């Protein structure tokens, strides 16, 4: 009976703790949405996953036909960038470069249009792929070093000769007894 009471008490406390932490987050989200009476349009980001140094293009329909806007990539340190009408009807386009110092992660990119609408999207910054030759400490990706290849072949040959000599010696010793 005592174990059952502890189980129910522990479960009730866990549910209360989860509710206590979830309520402020839900309230904060509703409060933010009620304070900003603007509708948030989607922001297309290409590529959606970029490396440091790469140029990213964003576009949205939020600004309307012949609209303009200002993009905000401050979350990753790229600053603000202009959006202008594109060749596609009602689409505005802008670009920014992902800074070299940015760490891998997910970053919000937003746009404020001159018509009062906003758009937001998510950019994933990935680690830069290594370029050039990889130094592994043994050889590398440049090509074989002839001195190392020769030394390796000599070690293998010596091991083979030694193994054959040892096996012949054991075989001749076994027949003599």
Tab-separated table of C-alpha atoms in Angstrom:
chain	number	residue	atom	x	y	z
A	1	UNK	CA	0.000	0.000	0.000
A	2	UNK	CA	2.837	2.346	0.878
A	3	UNK	CA	4.564	1.768	-2.497
A	4	UNK	CA	1.318	2.514	-4.365
A	5	UNK	CA	0.874	5.779	-2.443
A	6	UNK	CA	4.441	6.823	-3.327
A	7	UNK	CA	3.846	5.968	-6.980
A	8	UNK	CA	0.678	8.092	-7.149
A	9	UNK	CA	2.321	10.976	-5.265
A	10	UNK	CA	5.369	10.927	-7.586
A	11	UNK	CA	3.145	10.848	-10.669
A	12	UNK	CA	0.999	13.733	-9.403
A	13	UNK	CA	4.068	15.844	-8.647
A	14	UNK	CA	5.534	15.129	-12.106
A	15	UNK	CA	2.279	16.164	-13.827
A	16	UNK	CA	2.102	19.343	-11.731
A	17	UNK	CA	5.722	20.235	-12.568
A	18	UNK	CA	5.183	19.724	-16.296
A	19	UNK	CA	2.041	21.870	-16.169
A	20	UNK	CA	3.847	24.613	-14.262
A	21	UNK	CA	6.573	24.833	-16.902
A	22	UNK	CA	4.250	24.533	-19.914
A	23	UNK	CA	1.743	27.205	-18.848
A	24	UNK	CA	4.097	30.242	-19.020
A	25	UNK	CA	5.340	29.198	-22.455
A	26	UNK	CA	1.809	28.858	-23.803
A	27	UNK	CA	0.814	32.179	-22.220
A	28	UNK	CA	3.861	33.938	-23.645
A	29	UNK	CA	3.128	32.656	-27.141
A	30	UNK	CA	-0.508	33.773	-26.968
A	31	UNK	CA	0.515	37.139	-25.551
A	32	UNK	CA	3.007	37.676	-28.402
A	33	UNK	CA	0.401	36.748	-31.001
A	34	UNK	CA	-2.197	39.078	-29.504
A	35	UNK	CA	0.271	41.981	-29.304
A	36	UNK	CA	1.329	41.691	-32.930
A	37	UNK	CA	-1.842	41.934	-34.931
A	38	UNK	CA	0.119	41.344	-38.114
A	39	UNK	CA	-0.245	38.210	-40.143
A	40	UNK	CA	2.973	36.306	-40.671
A	41	UNK	CA	3.488	35.017	-44.186
A	42	UNK	CA	5.939	32.321	-45.114
A	43	UNK	CA	9.445	33.192	-46.214
A	44	UNK	CA	11.079	30.869	-48.722
A	45	UNK	CA	14.801	30.453	-48.096
A	46	UNK	CA	17.127	28.904	-50.663
A	47	UNK	CA	19.150	26.978	-49.853
A	48	UNK	CA	17.371	26.144	-46.616
A	49	UNK	CA	20.609	24.663	-45.287
A	50	UNK	CA	23.748	26.726	-45.970
A	51	UNK	CA	27.411	26.788	-44.969
A	52	UNK	CA	29.341	29.843	-43.748
A	53	UNK	CA	30.344	32.041	-46.692
A	54	UNK	CA	27.417	30.892	-48.840
A	55	UNK	CA	24.901	33.339	-50.381
A	56	UNK	CA	21.267	32.784	-49.376
A	57	UNK	CA	18.251	33.993	-51.358
A	58	UNK	CA	14.892	34.712	-49.702
A	59	UNK	CA	11.548	35.460	-51.316
A	60	UNK	CA	7.980	36.046	-50.177
A	61	UNK	CA	4.552	37.062	-51.407
A	62	UNK	CA	3.923	39.092	-48.225
A	63	UNK	CA	4.971	42.455	-49.686
A	64	UNK	CA	2.525	42.293	-52.600
A	65	UNK	CA	2.801	43.410	-56.193
A	66	UNK	CA	5.573	46.001	-56.688
A	67	UNK	CA	6.271	45.847	-52.936
A	68	UNK	CA	9.553	46.272	-51.112
A	69	UNK	CA	10.844	45.145	-47.759
A	70	UNK	CA	13.771	44.860	-45.418
A	71	UNK	CA	15.133	41.472	-44.420
A	72	UNK	CA	16.589	40.802	-40.989
A	73	UNK	CA	19.370	38.213	-40.684
A	74	UNK	CA	20.779	39.646	-37.443
A	75	UNK	CA	20.168	36.339	-35.635
A	76	UNK	CA	23.235	34.959	-37.426
A	77	UNK	CA	25.130	38.238	-37.689
A	78	UNK	CA	24.427	38.999	-41.375
A	79	UNK	CA	22.525	42.233	-40.665
A	80	UNK	CA	19.715	43.675	-42.764
A	81	UNK	CA	19.233	43.305	-46.516
A	82	UNK	CA	16.799	44.851	-49.039
A	83	UNK	CA	14.001	42.993	-50.826
A	84	UNK	CA	12.813	44.160	-54.234
A	85	UNK	CA	10.225	43.001	-56.748
A	86	UNK	CA	11.348	40.064	-58.884
A	87	UNK	CA	10.431	38.960	-62.359
A	88	UNK	CA	7.713	36.763	-60.858
A	89	UNK	CA	4.373	38.420	-60.179
A	90	UNK	CA	3.956	39.642	-56.561
A	91	UNK	CA	7.233	38.064	-55.331
A	92	UNK	CA	9.953	40.117	-53.642
A	93	UNK	CA	13.510	38.782	-53.433
A	94	UNK	CA	16.595	39.553	-51.366
A	95	UNK	CA	19.981	38.034	-50.637
A	96	UNK	CA	22.531	37.938	-47.854
A	97	UNK	CA	25.776	36.096	-47.182
A	98	UNK	CA	26.151	33.731	-44.209
A	99	UNK	CA	29.069	35.103	-42.143
A	100	UNK	CA	32.208	32.961	-41.870
A	101	UNK	CA	32.128	32.952	-38.041
A	102	UNK	CA	28.587	31.530	-37.659
A	103	UNK	CA	28.242	28.293	-35.721
A	104	UNK	CA	26.107	25.442	-36.981
A	105	UNK	CA	22.480	25.687	-35.879
A	106	UNK	CA	19.042	27.008	-36.747
A	107	UNK	CA	18.423	30.750	-37.211
A	108	UNK	CA	15.270	32.844	-37.780
A	109	UNK	CA	15.225	35.116	-40.811
A	110	UNK	CA	12.433	37.704	-41.029
A	111	UNK	CA	11.172	40.301	-43.483
A	112	UNK	CA	9.244	43.515	-42.788
A	113	UNK	CA	7.372	44.743	-45.861
A	114	UNK	CA	6.527	48.362	-46.639
A	115	UNK	CA	2.826	47.361	-46.564
A	116	UNK	CA	3.118	46.370	-42.870
A	117	UNK	CA	3.118	42.604	-43.360
A	118	UNK	CA	5.905	40.353	-42.122
A	119	UNK	CA	7.306	36.988	-43.132
A	120	UNK	CA	9.542	34.585	-41.250
A	121	UNK	CA	11.523	31.489	-42.103
A	122	UNK	CA	14.178	29.212	-40.684
A	123	UNK	CA	17.733	28.859	-42.021
A	124	UNK	CA	19.906	25.940	-40.963
A	125	UNK	CA	23.632	26.655	-40.938
A	126	UNK	CA	25.717	23.525	-41.376
A	127	UNK	CA	29.400	22.904	-40.823
A	128	UNK	CA	31.574	23.681	-43.781
A	129	UNK	CA	32.818	20.618	-45.625
A	130	UNK	CA	36.588	20.338	-45.497
A	131	UNK	CA	38.389	21.159	-48.708
A	132	UNK	CA	41.869	20.291	-49.856
A	133	UNK	CA	44.011	17.457	-48.587
A	134	UNK	CA	43.207	15.777	-45.306
A	135	UNK	CA	46.186	15.323	-43.014
A	136	UNK	CA	45.613	12.054	-41.171
A	137	UNK	CA	49.118	11.612	-39.848
A	138	UNK	CA	49.788	8.567	-42.020
A	139	UNK	CA	50.161	9.297	-45.696
A	140	UNK	CA	47.336	11.647	-46.530
A	141	UNK	CA	45.254	12.133	-49.600
A	142	UNK	CA	48.016	13.659	-51.737
A	143	UNK	CA	49.471	10.381	-52.967
A	144	UNK	CA	51.818	7.620	-51.864
A	145	UNK	CA	55.243	8.518	-50.535
A	146	UNK	CA	57.687	6.116	-52.236
A	147	UNK	CA	59.990	5.951	-49.197
A	148	UNK	CA	57.094	4.913	-46.962
A	149	UNK	CA	55.837	2.373	-49.503
A	150	UNK	CA	59.335	0.869	-49.836
A	151	UNK	CA	59.772	0.692	-46.047
A	152	UNK	CA	56.357	-0.959	-45.656
A	153	UNK	CA	57.118	-3.520	-48.363
A	154	UNK	CA	60.491	-4.306	-46.704
A	155	UNK	CA	58.809	-4.886	-43.334
A	156	UNK	CA	56.222	-7.187	-44.919
A	157	UNK	CA	58.912	-9.127	-46.817
A	158	UNK	CA	61.008	-9.557	-43.650
A	159	UNK	CA	57.951	-10.792	-41.762
A	160	UNK	CA	57.155	-13.291	-44.521
A	161	UNK	CA	60.744	-14.623	-44.649
A	162	UNK	CA	60.866	-14.875	-40.860
A	163	UNK	CA	57.535	-16.707	-40.778
A	164	UNK	CA	58.633	-19.236	-43.415
A	165	UNK	CA	61.963	-19.811	-41.595
A	166	UNK	CA	60.145	-20.331	-38.265
A	167	UNK	CA	57.655	-22.796	-39.762
A	168	UNK	CA	60.416	-24.830	-41.502
A	169	UNK	CA	62.454	-24.947	-38.301
A	170	UNK	CA	59.477	-26.233	-36.301
A	171	UNK	CA	58.667	-28.789	-38.974
A	172	UNK	CA	62.224	-30.126	-39.070
A	173	UNK	CA	62.407	-30.217	-35.265
A	174	UNK	CA	59.177	-32.180	-34.998
A	175	UNK	CA	60.443	-34.921	-37.344
A	176	UNK	CA	63.696	-35.388	-35.416
A	177	UNK	CA	61.976	-36.356	-32.133
